[in-house]
mmCIF file of C-alpha atoms in Angstrom:
data_model
loop_
_atom_site.group_PDB
_atom_site.id
_atom_site.type_symbol
_atom_site.label_atom_id
_atom_site.label_comp_id
_atom_site.label_asym_id
_atom_site.label_seq_id
_atom_site.Cartn_x
_atom_site.Cartn_y
_atom_site.Cartn_z
ATOM 1 C CA MET A 1 71.721 20.242 145.215
ATOM 2 C CA ASN A 2 69.751 20.182 148.453
ATOM 3 C CA ILE A 3 71.098 18.329 151.469
ATOM 4 C CA HIS A 4 69.616 17.351 154.828
ATOM 5 C CA GLU A 5 69.754 19.483 157.949
ATOM 6 C CA TYR A 6 72.264 17.207 159.671
ATOM 7 C CA GLN A 7 74.559 17.341 156.616
ATOM 8 C CA GLY A 8 74.309 21.125 156.434
ATOM 9 C CA LYS A 9 75.205 21.367 160.091
ATOM 10 C CA GLN A 10 78.247 19.142 159.542
ATOM 11 C CA ILE A 11 79.475 21.557 156.874
ATOM 12 C CA LEU A 12 78.826 24.598 159.058
ATOM 13 C CA LYS A 13 80.624 23.071 162.019
ATOM 14 C CA SER A 14 83.684 22.338 159.877
ATOM 15 C CA PHE A 15 83.990 26.087 159.263
ATOM 16 C CA GLY A 16 83.671 27.037 162.926
ATOM 17 C CA VAL A 17 79.962 27.822 163.002
ATOM 18 C CA ARG A 18 78.444 26.846 166.355
ATOM 19 C CA ILE A 19 75.533 24.442 165.839
ATOM 20 C CA GLN A 20 72.876 22.600 167.804
ATOM 21 C CA GLU A 21 74.627 19.250 168.153
ATOM 22 C CA GLY A 22 72.847 16.093 167.111
ATOM 23 C CA ILE A 23 73.123 12.498 165.920
ATOM 24 C CA VAL A 24 71.238 11.064 162.947
ATOM 25 C CA ALA A 25 69.258 7.833 163.401
ATOM 26 C CA ASP A 26 67.554 5.446 160.983
ATOM 27 C CA THR A 27 65.596 3.467 163.596
ATOM 28 C CA PRO A 28 63.920 4.142 166.968
ATOM 29 C CA GLU A 29 66.603 2.024 168.652
ATOM 30 C CA GLN A 30 69.359 4.167 167.133
ATOM 31 C CA ALA A 31 67.450 7.244 168.272
ATOM 32 C CA VAL A 32 67.512 6.025 171.868
ATOM 33 C CA GLU A 33 71.269 5.378 171.695
ATOM 34 C CA ALA A 34 71.771 8.844 170.228
ATOM 35 C CA ALA A 35 69.804 10.408 173.091
ATOM 36 C CA LYS A 36 71.958 8.529 175.612
ATOM 37 C CA LYS A 37 75.117 9.898 173.967
ATOM 38 C CA LEU A 38 73.766 13.444 174.001
ATOM 39 C CA LYS A 39 72.971 13.120 177.708
ATOM 40 C CA GLU A 40 76.567 12.051 178.349
ATOM 41 C CA ASP A 41 77.847 15.069 176.433
ATOM 42 C CA PHE A 42 75.410 17.751 177.595
ATOM 43 C CA GLY A 43 73.770 16.424 180.765
ATOM 44 C CA SER A 44 70.140 16.820 179.708
ATOM 45 C CA ASP A 45 67.443 14.177 179.298
ATOM 46 C CA TRP A 46 65.605 16.425 176.856
ATOM 47 C CA VAL A 47 66.231 16.113 173.114
ATOM 48 C CA VAL A 48 64.446 17.146 169.938
ATOM 49 C CA VAL A 49 63.457 14.499 167.369
ATOM 50 C CA LYS A 50 63.570 16.106 163.905
ATOM 51 C CA ALA A 51 62.460 14.509 160.635
ATOM 52 C CA GLN A 52 65.087 14.717 157.895
ATOM 53 C CA ILE A 53 63.496 15.580 154.542
ATOM 54 C CA HIS A 54 64.275 18.172 151.883
ATOM 55 C CA ALA A 55 61.478 20.571 152.843
ATOM 56 C CA GLY A 56 60.794 23.320 155.330
ATOM 57 C CA GLY A 57 57.887 23.639 157.728
ATOM 58 C CA ARG A 58 58.540 20.213 159.250
ATOM 59 C CA GLY A 59 57.297 21.280 162.666
ATOM 60 C CA LYS A 60 53.929 22.329 161.240
ATOM 61 C CA GLY A 61 53.464 18.846 159.801
ATOM 62 C CA GLY A 62 54.373 17.015 163.005
ATOM 63 C CA GLY A 63 57.961 16.263 162.004
ATOM 64 C CA VAL A 64 59.666 17.982 164.961
ATOM 65 C CA LYS A 65 58.902 16.778 168.496
ATOM 66 C CA LEU A 66 60.378 17.357 171.927
ATOM 67 C CA ALA A 67 61.203 14.252 173.978
ATOM 68 C CA LYS A 68 61.853 14.490 177.722
ATOM 69 C CA ASN A 69 63.038 10.936 178.397
ATOM 70 C CA LEU A 70 64.194 7.811 176.561
ATOM 71 C CA ASP A 71 60.703 6.321 176.348
ATOM 72 C CA GLU A 72 59.470 9.470 174.639
ATOM 73 C CA VAL A 73 62.479 9.443 172.318
ATOM 74 C CA LYS A 74 61.611 5.942 171.153
ATOM 75 C CA GLN A 75 57.925 6.792 170.749
ATOM 76 C CA ARG A 76 58.569 10.050 168.878
ATOM 77 C CA ALA A 77 61.101 8.390 166.571
ATOM 78 C CA SER A 78 58.684 5.492 165.920
ATOM 79 C CA ASP A 79 55.951 7.978 165.016
ATOM 80 C CA ILE A 80 58.123 10.057 162.674
ATOM 81 C CA ILE A 81 60.274 7.458 160.889
ATOM 82 C CA GLY A 82 58.285 6.046 158.005
ATOM 83 C CA MET A 83 55.565 8.707 158.136
ATOM 84 C CA GLN A 84 54.458 10.582 155.022
ATOM 85 C CA LEU A 85 55.259 14.083 156.218
ATOM 86 C CA ILE A 86 53.153 16.832 154.640
ATOM 87 C CA THR A 87 54.386 20.419 154.964
ATOM 88 C CA PRO A 88 53.634 23.651 153.080
ATOM 89 C CA GLN A 89 56.665 22.858 150.884
ATOM 90 C CA THR A 90 56.003 19.196 150.047
ATOM 91 C CA GLY A 91 52.615 19.467 148.405
ATOM 92 C CA ALA A 92 49.647 17.261 149.239
ATOM 93 C CA GLU A 93 51.551 14.029 148.556
ATOM 94 C CA GLY A 94 54.138 14.743 151.262
ATOM 95 C CA LYS A 95 57.518 13.041 151.654
ATOM 96 C CA LYS A 96 58.418 9.813 153.399
ATOM 97 C CA VAL A 97 60.723 10.229 156.397
ATOM 98 C CA ASN A 98 63.598 7.733 156.377
ATOM 99 C CA LYS A 99 65.707 9.151 159.197
ATOM 100 C CA VAL A 100 65.585 11.557 162.120
ATOM 101 C CA LEU A 101 68.067 13.853 163.782
ATOM 102 C CA ILE A 102 68.240 13.567 167.567
ATOM 103 C CA ALA A 103 69.304 17.066 168.601
ATOM 104 C CA GLN A 104 70.409 18.540 171.903
ATOM 105 C CA ASP A 105 68.109 20.762 173.920
ATOM 106 C CA VAL A 106 69.390 24.327 173.495
ATOM 107 C CA TYR A 107 66.421 26.145 175.039
ATOM 108 C CA TYR A 108 67.614 25.568 178.602
ATOM 109 C CA PRO A 109 66.873 28.195 181.298
ATOM 110 C CA GLY A 110 69.531 30.701 182.296
ATOM 111 C CA GLU A 111 70.373 34.295 183.112
ATOM 112 C CA SER A 112 68.634 35.771 180.053
ATOM 113 C CA GLU A 113 65.800 34.887 177.703
ATOM 114 C CA THR A 114 66.428 32.915 174.558
ATOM 115 C CA LYS A 115 65.908 34.765 171.283
ATOM 116 C CA GLU A 116 65.452 33.476 167.722
ATOM 117 C CA PHE A 117 66.741 35.217 164.590
ATOM 118 C CA TYR A 118 66.665 34.576 160.853
ATOM 119 C CA VAL A 119 69.912 34.653 158.838
ATOM 120 C CA SER A 120 70.565 33.611 155.242
ATOM 121 C CA VAL A 121 73.346 34.083 152.700
ATOM 122 C CA LEU A 122 72.529 34.045 149.003
ATOM 123 C CA LEU A 123 73.246 35.681 145.657
ATOM 124 C CA ASP A 124 71.321 38.790 144.679
ATOM 125 C CA ARG A 125 71.208 38.200 140.934
ATOM 126 C CA SER A 126 69.937 41.689 140.156
ATOM 127 C CA ARG A 127 73.035 43.177 141.806
ATOM 128 C CA GLY A 128 75.471 40.404 141.002
ATOM 129 C CA ARG A 129 76.597 40.283 144.616
ATOM 130 C CA ASN A 130 76.188 38.056 147.632
ATOM 131 C CA ILE A 131 73.941 39.371 150.376
ATOM 132 C CA ILE A 132 73.303 38.474 153.993
ATOM 133 C CA MET A 133 69.590 38.729 154.735
ATOM 134 C CA TYR A 134 68.574 38.731 158.381
ATOM 135 C CA SER A 135 65.698 39.498 160.708
ATOM 136 C CA THR A 136 64.801 39.623 164.371
ATOM 137 C CA GLU A 137 61.774 37.451 163.532
ATOM 138 C CA GLY A 138 63.433 34.045 163.583
ATOM 139 C CA GLY A 139 61.466 30.809 163.633
ATOM 140 C CA MET A 140 58.839 32.205 161.250
ATOM 141 C CA ASP A 141 58.423 31.812 157.491
ATOM 142 C CA ILE A 142 60.467 34.649 156.030
ATOM 143 C CA GLU A 143 57.783 35.111 153.348
ATOM 144 C CA GLU A 144 55.244 35.989 156.038
ATOM 145 C CA VAL A 145 57.663 38.426 157.646
ATOM 146 C CA ALA A 146 58.299 40.058 154.259
ATOM 147 C CA GLU A 147 54.580 40.376 153.604
ATOM 148 C CA HIS A 148 53.408 41.683 156.955
ATOM 149 C CA THR A 149 56.475 43.380 158.515
ATOM 150 C CA PRO A 150 58.977 44.109 155.705
ATOM 151 C CA HIS A 151 60.748 46.723 157.846
ATOM 152 C CA LEU A 152 62.020 43.889 160.054
ATOM 153 C CA ILE A 153 64.084 42.376 157.223
ATOM 154 C CA PHE A 154 67.620 43.716 156.745
ATOM 155 C CA LYS A 155 70.095 43.098 153.930
ATOM 156 C CA GLU A 156 73.856 43.490 153.925
ATOM 157 C CA GLU A 157 75.483 43.551 150.490
ATOM 158 C CA ILE A 158 78.996 42.123 150.175
ATOM 159 C CA ASP A 159 81.488 43.831 147.851
ATOM 160 C CA PRO A 160 83.316 40.981 146.054
ATOM 161 C CA LYS A 161 86.516 43.047 145.841
ATOM 162 C CA VAL A 162 86.989 43.154 149.601
ATOM 163 C CA GLY A 163 84.637 40.475 150.958
ATOM 164 C CA LEU A 164 82.736 40.623 154.246
ATOM 165 C CA GLN A 165 84.117 43.350 156.500
ATOM 166 C CA GLY A 166 84.200 43.530 160.264
ATOM 167 C CA PHE A 167 82.011 46.626 160.403
ATOM 168 C CA GLN A 168 79.320 44.690 158.526
ATOM 169 C CA THR A 169 79.236 41.815 161.028
ATOM 170 C CA ARG A 170 78.976 44.395 163.824
ATOM 171 C CA LYS A 171 76.185 46.209 161.979
ATOM 172 C CA ILE A 172 74.244 42.942 161.701
ATOM 173 C CA ALA A 173 74.651 42.180 165.408
ATOM 174 C CA PHE A 174 73.582 45.744 166.272
ATOM 175 C CA ASN A 175 70.467 45.602 164.055
ATOM 176 C CA LEU A 176 69.497 42.345 165.752
ATOM 177 C CA GLY A 177 69.482 44.185 169.076
ATOM 178 C CA LEU A 178 72.361 42.296 170.670
ATOM 179 C CA SER A 179 74.914 43.515 173.190
ATOM 180 C CA GLY A 180 77.708 42.219 175.349
ATOM 181 C CA ASN A 181 78.917 38.676 174.772
ATOM 182 C CA ALA A 182 75.966 37.848 172.505
ATOM 183 C CA PHE A 183 77.043 40.744 170.244
ATOM 184 C CA LYS A 184 80.577 39.352 169.958
ATOM 185 C CA GLU A 185 79.262 35.826 169.403
ATOM 186 C CA MET A 186 77.006 36.989 166.577
ATOM 187 C CA THR A 187 79.845 38.761 164.754
ATOM 188 C CA LYS A 188 81.898 35.552 164.900
ATOM 189 C CA PHE A 189 78.893 33.497 163.786
ATOM 190 C CA ILE A 190 78.225 35.709 160.744
ATOM 191 C CA ALA A 191 81.871 35.740 159.695
ATOM 192 C CA ALA A 192 82.148 31.944 159.892
ATOM 193 C CA LEU A 193 78.816 31.463 158.128
ATOM 194 C CA TYR A 194 79.853 33.653 155.195
ATOM 195 C CA LYS A 195 83.221 31.908 154.956
ATOM 196 C CA ALA A 196 81.408 28.550 154.754
ATOM 197 C CA TYR A 197 79.036 29.859 152.073
ATOM 198 C CA GLU A 198 81.854 31.036 149.817
ATOM 199 C CA ALA A 199 84.192 28.080 150.349
ATOM 200 C CA THR A 200 81.528 25.452 149.599
ATOM 201 C CA ASP A 201 80.264 26.996 146.330
ATOM 202 C CA SER A 202 76.784 27.173 147.816
ATOM 203 C CA SER A 203 73.828 28.950 146.262
ATOM 204 C CA MET A 204 72.075 29.455 149.601
ATOM 205 C CA PHE A 205 72.564 29.074 153.337
ATOM 206 C CA GLU A 206 69.391 29.618 155.384
ATOM 207 C CA ILE A 207 69.567 29.351 159.157
ATOM 208 C CA ASN A 208 66.138 29.660 160.731
ATOM 209 C CA PRO A 209 66.349 30.000 163.585
ATOM 210 C CA VAL A 210 69.709 31.276 164.715
ATOM 211 C CA LEU A 211 69.411 31.086 168.486
ATOM 212 C CA LYS A 212 70.760 33.274 171.257
ATOM 213 C CA THR A 213 70.800 30.901 174.200
ATOM 214 C CA SER A 214 70.085 31.859 177.788
ATOM 215 C CA ASP A 215 73.852 32.052 178.404
ATOM 216 C CA ASP A 216 74.441 34.283 175.340
ATOM 217 C CA LYS A 217 75.804 31.694 172.907
ATOM 218 C CA ILE A 218 74.854 32.051 169.233
ATOM 219 C CA LEU A 219 74.194 28.841 167.310
ATOM 220 C CA ALA A 220 72.384 27.360 164.302
ATOM 221 C CA VAL A 221 69.313 25.392 165.347
ATOM 222 C CA ASP A 222 68.423 24.549 161.747
ATOM 223 C CA ALA A 223 70.377 24.556 158.490
ATOM 224 C CA LYS A 224 68.984 24.650 154.980
ATOM 225 C CA VAL A 225 71.906 24.394 152.562
ATOM 226 C CA ASN A 226 71.695 24.417 148.785
ATOM 227 C CA LEU A 227 74.930 23.559 146.982
ATOM 228 C CA ASP A 228 75.576 24.812 143.445
ATOM 229 C CA ASP A 229 75.564 21.746 141.160
ATOM 230 C CA ASN A 230 78.116 23.427 138.887
ATOM 231 C CA GLY A 231 80.646 23.590 141.717
ATOM 232 C CA LEU A 232 80.302 20.020 142.959
ATOM 233 C CA PHE A 233 83.265 18.799 140.884
ATOM 234 C CA ARG A 234 85.421 20.689 143.373
ATOM 235 C CA HIS A 235 83.692 19.048 146.352
ATOM 236 C CA PRO A 236 83.302 15.283 145.827
ATOM 237 C CA ASP A 237 82.679 14.843 149.555
ATOM 238 C CA TYR A 238 79.648 17.134 149.314
ATOM 239 C CA ALA A 239 78.457 15.500 146.080
ATOM 240 C CA ALA A 240 78.381 12.200 148.000
ATOM 241 C CA MET A 241 75.767 13.743 150.325
ATOM 242 C CA ARG A 242 73.130 13.649 147.589
ATOM 243 C CA ASP A 243 70.012 11.747 148.672
ATOM 244 C CA THR A 244 68.219 10.642 145.504
ATOM 245 C CA THR A 245 65.278 9.272 147.536
ATOM 246 C CA GLU A 246 64.334 12.907 148.200
ATOM 247 C CA GLU A 247 64.200 13.771 144.499
ATOM 248 C CA ASP A 248 61.681 13.119 141.734
ATOM 249 C CA PRO A 249 62.629 9.713 140.211
ATOM 250 C CA THR A 250 62.327 11.019 136.648
ATOM 251 C CA GLU A 251 64.610 13.949 137.463
ATOM 252 C CA VAL A 252 67.152 11.516 138.920
ATOM 253 C CA GLU A 253 66.949 9.374 135.772
ATOM 254 C CA ALA A 254 67.377 12.482 133.618
ATOM 255 C CA SER A 255 70.476 13.599 135.510
ATOM 256 C CA GLU A 256 72.027 10.148 135.011
ATOM 257 C CA SER A 257 71.628 10.697 131.253
ATOM 258 C CA ASN A 258 73.065 14.237 131.525
ATOM 259 C CA LEU A 259 69.687 15.786 130.753
ATOM 260 C CA ASN A 260 68.408 18.934 132.452
ATOM 261 C CA TYR A 261 64.817 18.033 133.330
ATOM 262 C CA VAL A 262 62.134 19.576 135.516
ATOM 263 C CA LYS A 263 58.641 18.072 135.649
ATOM 264 C CA LEU A 264 55.667 20.410 135.252
ATOM 265 C CA ASP A 265 51.885 19.927 135.221
ATOM 266 C CA GLY A 266 51.039 20.467 131.534
ATOM 267 C CA ASN A 267 50.098 18.282 128.571
ATOM 268 C CA VAL A 268 52.842 18.953 125.982
ATOM 269 C CA GLY A 269 56.246 17.370 126.497
ATOM 270 C CA CYS A 270 59.258 19.467 125.450
ATOM 271 C CA MET A 271 62.626 18.299 124.155
ATOM 272 C CA VAL A 272 64.963 21.183 123.356
ATOM 273 C CA ASN A 273 68.683 21.947 123.132
ATOM 274 C CA GLY A 274 69.598 25.003 125.186
ATOM 275 C CA ALA A 275 67.944 26.496 128.256
ATOM 276 C CA GLY A 276 66.949 29.765 126.562
ATOM 277 C CA LEU A 277 65.369 27.966 123.620
ATOM 278 C CA ALA A 278 63.586 25.668 126.063
ATOM 279 C CA MET A 279 62.012 28.654 127.807
ATOM 280 C CA ALA A 280 60.935 30.116 124.452
ATOM 281 C CA THR A 281 59.475 26.746 123.465
ATOM 282 C CA MET A 282 57.419 26.644 126.635
ATOM 283 C CA ASP A 283 56.057 30.086 125.739
ATOM 284 C CA ILE A 284 55.182 28.864 122.228
ATOM 285 C CA ILE A 285 53.282 25.925 123.698
ATOM 286 C CA LYS A 286 51.206 28.230 125.896
ATOM 287 C CA ILE A 287 50.501 30.565 122.952
ATOM 288 C CA ALA A 288 49.332 27.516 120.976
ATOM 289 C CA GLY A 289 46.820 26.655 123.668
ATOM 290 C CA GLY A 290 48.760 23.953 125.484
ATOM 291 C CA GLU A 291 50.649 23.753 128.765
ATOM 292 C CA PRO A 292 54.264 22.575 129.006
ATOM 293 C CA ALA A 293 54.593 19.235 130.795
ATOM 294 C CA ASN A 294 58.285 19.673 131.467
ATOM 295 C CA PHE A 295 61.472 21.599 130.953
ATOM 296 C CA LEU A 296 63.978 19.323 129.199
ATOM 297 C CA ASP A 297 67.316 20.487 127.792
ATOM 298 C CA VAL A 298 69.206 17.743 125.927
ATOM 299 C CA GLY A 299 72.281 19.946 125.511
ATOM 300 C CA GLY A 300 74.207 21.029 122.449
ATOM 301 C CA THR A 301 75.261 17.578 121.259
ATOM 302 C CA ALA A 302 71.937 15.767 120.961
ATOM 303 C CA ASN A 303 72.152 12.282 119.424
ATOM 304 C CA ALA A 304 70.088 9.094 119.224
ATOM 305 C CA THR A 305 71.079 8.039 122.753
ATOM 306 C CA THR A 306 70.101 11.296 124.442
ATOM 307 C CA VAL A 307 66.954 11.612 122.336
ATOM 308 C CA LYS A 308 65.873 8.101 123.309
ATOM 309 C CA ALA A 309 66.511 8.807 126.996
ATOM 310 C CA ALA A 310 64.520 12.038 126.707
ATOM 311 C CA PHE A 311 61.634 10.239 124.991
ATOM 312 C CA ASN A 312 61.492 7.614 127.723
ATOM 313 C CA ILE A 313 61.410 10.249 130.455
ATOM 314 C CA ILE A 314 58.718 12.364 128.794
ATOM 315 C CA LEU A 315 56.517 9.335 128.048
ATOM 316 C CA LYS A 316 56.470 8.330 131.722
ATOM 317 C CA ASP A 317 54.171 11.299 132.317
ATOM 318 C CA PRO A 318 50.573 10.126 131.674
ATOM 319 C CA ASN A 319 49.443 13.730 131.190
ATOM 320 C CA VAL A 320 51.506 14.200 128.019
ATOM 321 C CA LYS A 321 49.258 14.424 124.929
ATOM 322 C CA ALA A 322 51.925 15.564 122.458
ATOM 323 C CA ILE A 323 55.703 16.056 122.273
ATOM 324 C CA LEU A 324 57.402 19.084 120.727
ATOM 325 C CA ILE A 325 61.058 18.653 119.762
ATOM 326 C CA ASN A 326 62.699 22.014 119.070
ATOM 327 C CA ILE A 327 66.360 21.817 118.058
ATOM 328 C CA PHE A 328 68.634 24.566 116.781
ATOM 329 C CA GLY A 329 71.416 23.035 114.714
ATOM 330 C CA GLY A 330 74.456 25.111 115.509
ATOM 331 C CA ILE A 331 77.006 22.799 117.083
ATOM 332 C CA VAL A 332 75.017 19.731 116.013
ATOM 333 C CA ARG A 333 73.717 19.177 112.468
ATOM 334 C CA CYS A 334 69.929 19.003 112.125
ATOM 335 C CA ASP A 335 70.027 15.910 109.911
ATOM 336 C CA ARG A 336 71.906 14.017 112.612
ATOM 337 C CA VAL A 337 69.299 15.021 115.171
ATOM 338 C CA ALA A 338 66.523 13.976 112.773
ATOM 339 C CA GLN A 339 68.143 10.613 112.289
ATOM 340 C CA GLY A 340 68.481 10.308 116.065
ATOM 341 C CA VAL A 341 64.765 11.005 116.464
ATOM 342 C CA ILE A 342 63.919 8.360 113.850
ATOM 343 C CA ASP A 343 66.272 5.775 115.374
ATOM 344 C CA ALA A 344 64.977 6.436 118.891
ATOM 345 C CA TYR A 345 61.342 6.243 117.721
ATOM 346 C CA LYS A 346 61.943 2.873 116.035
ATOM 347 C CA GLU A 347 63.857 1.499 119.014
ATOM 348 C CA ILE A 348 61.199 2.532 121.531
ATOM 349 C CA GLY A 349 58.398 1.160 119.346
ATOM 350 C CA ASP A 350 54.831 2.410 119.421
ATOM 351 C CA ILE A 351 54.666 5.943 120.791
ATOM 352 C CA ARG A 352 51.102 6.780 121.772
ATOM 353 C CA VAL A 353 51.282 10.562 121.306
ATOM 354 C CA PRO A 354 51.919 12.755 118.226
ATOM 355 C CA ILE A 355 55.389 14.227 117.854
ATOM 356 C CA ILE A 356 56.201 17.587 116.330
ATOM 357 C CA VAL A 357 59.822 18.134 115.320
ATOM 358 C CA ARG A 358 61.078 21.629 114.559
ATOM 359 C CA LEU A 359 64.667 21.695 113.318
ATOM 360 C CA GLN A 360 66.384 24.947 112.376
ATOM 361 C CA GLY A 361 69.998 25.607 111.449
ATOM 362 C CA THR A 362 72.634 23.523 109.700
ATOM 363 C CA ASN A 363 71.064 21.031 107.241
ATOM 364 C CA ALA A 364 67.529 21.869 108.358
ATOM 365 C CA GLU A 365 66.028 21.082 104.930
ATOM 366 C CA GLU A 366 67.738 17.684 104.819
ATOM 367 C CA ALA A 367 66.456 16.990 108.319
ATOM 368 C CA LYS A 368 62.873 17.840 107.341
ATOM 369 C CA LYS A 369 63.106 15.492 104.391
ATOM 370 C CA LEU A 370 64.335 12.657 106.623
ATOM 371 C CA ILE A 371 61.412 13.179 109.022
ATOM 372 C CA ASP A 372 58.813 13.461 106.228
ATOM 373 C CA GLU A 373 60.028 10.295 104.495
ATOM 374 C CA SER A 374 60.433 8.218 107.655
ATOM 375 C CA GLY A 375 56.877 6.883 107.569
ATOM 376 C CA LEU A 376 56.553 7.559 111.276
ATOM 377 C CA LYS A 377 53.843 9.521 113.081
ATOM 378 C CA VAL A 378 56.060 12.591 113.246
ATOM 379 C CA PHE A 379 55.198 16.092 112.029
ATOM 380 C CA SER A 380 58.060 18.311 110.882
ATOM 381 C CA ALA A 381 58.402 22.098 110.927
ATOM 382 C CA ILE A 382 61.116 24.654 110.299
ATOM 383 C CA LEU A 383 59.547 27.863 111.612
ATOM 384 C CA LEU A 384 58.395 28.272 115.199
ATOM 385 C CA LYS A 385 54.980 29.394 113.961
ATOM 386 C CA GLU A 386 54.625 26.146 112.042
ATOM 387 C CA ALA A 387 55.454 24.197 115.175
ATOM 388 C CA ALA A 388 52.921 26.198 117.197
ATOM 389 C CA ASP A 389 50.226 25.586 114.585
ATOM 390 C CA LEU A 390 50.946 21.845 114.640
ATOM 391 C CA VAL A 391 50.698 21.812 118.441
ATOM 392 C CA SER A 392 47.265 23.469 118.158
ATOM 393 C CA GLU A 393 46.160 20.904 115.577
ATOM 394 C CA VAL A 394 47.181 17.800 117.519
ATOM 395 C CA LEU A 395 45.632 19.102 120.758
ATOM 396 C CA ALA A 396 42.331 20.011 119.088
#
């Protein structure tokens, strides 16, 4: 589950990570009041107005602006709130900005130059261990750094038996070229950041940039936090941070029906039980000459209710020209799934696209008979090859 920058910073701060302070605002008037409060706390008229959407590259799209006085704060907030912000991560349609973060100015002059770094914590699935990835090239897209200057990206692997060690935090600070108080600050920052990552059941923390201020403080200027959905039952306060306006409406609807759904750009809708089988089904569709329109896992206990919900979601996509239902009857009997398909079809009414149903496992033959004798525009199959052939036929 993705959360906004201001929410990620709240989590980091609760674990002792120093952050760029800020106040979220829904209107230009609230933005002005937030700027006044920040001036009281930090003594500067300058603030940064930052659009809050679930996407990176906001500055490139005009979603991050410096304001030097209250008039500019109001103008910048008026320009950003309500805009359709387009960044490299939003696609051409962009995302509507509903709120902004009014953040303190942390690039103030001082005894030394400011310096930006990149730091992230995530799971290296190939190694089965958490890693801290970091670079001296903060403020840039890490993909560009990896492509053009890969030697500037460092990785520190964490042994789960002992956790993050002190020598590792010092190694990170050393590789980032720090010394003196900034060195000590960075070791504390990394230790607190990793503690927050583990304690929150997160799948990724990305701080870009981590800033060394002119007075050698280390703080998070940005915060991209991705929380593991499977761990949210332990963190109801974090689950409450979910902003459904930032998500695809059909994916939100699917999650409310306990369906695992991801929209794609193809022409064949998929309804499958089990993630592995869903991936194989998408391959079968491509082999048959089609393109999957979605990933949709109805789970191991598919019934008429879940099938109907899945139908409704798939049919909202105007690009869908056919639907392939691929169910393995292990936990659930195939004849019950077949009856669920028939009941859902009749309840929905006229379905404008052909449906191929492949049922394999317990009572597969009985299920095929139910489908064949239903009188509905549904094609049944038992073997995957049969299903692929039917997909080819209906798309021809």
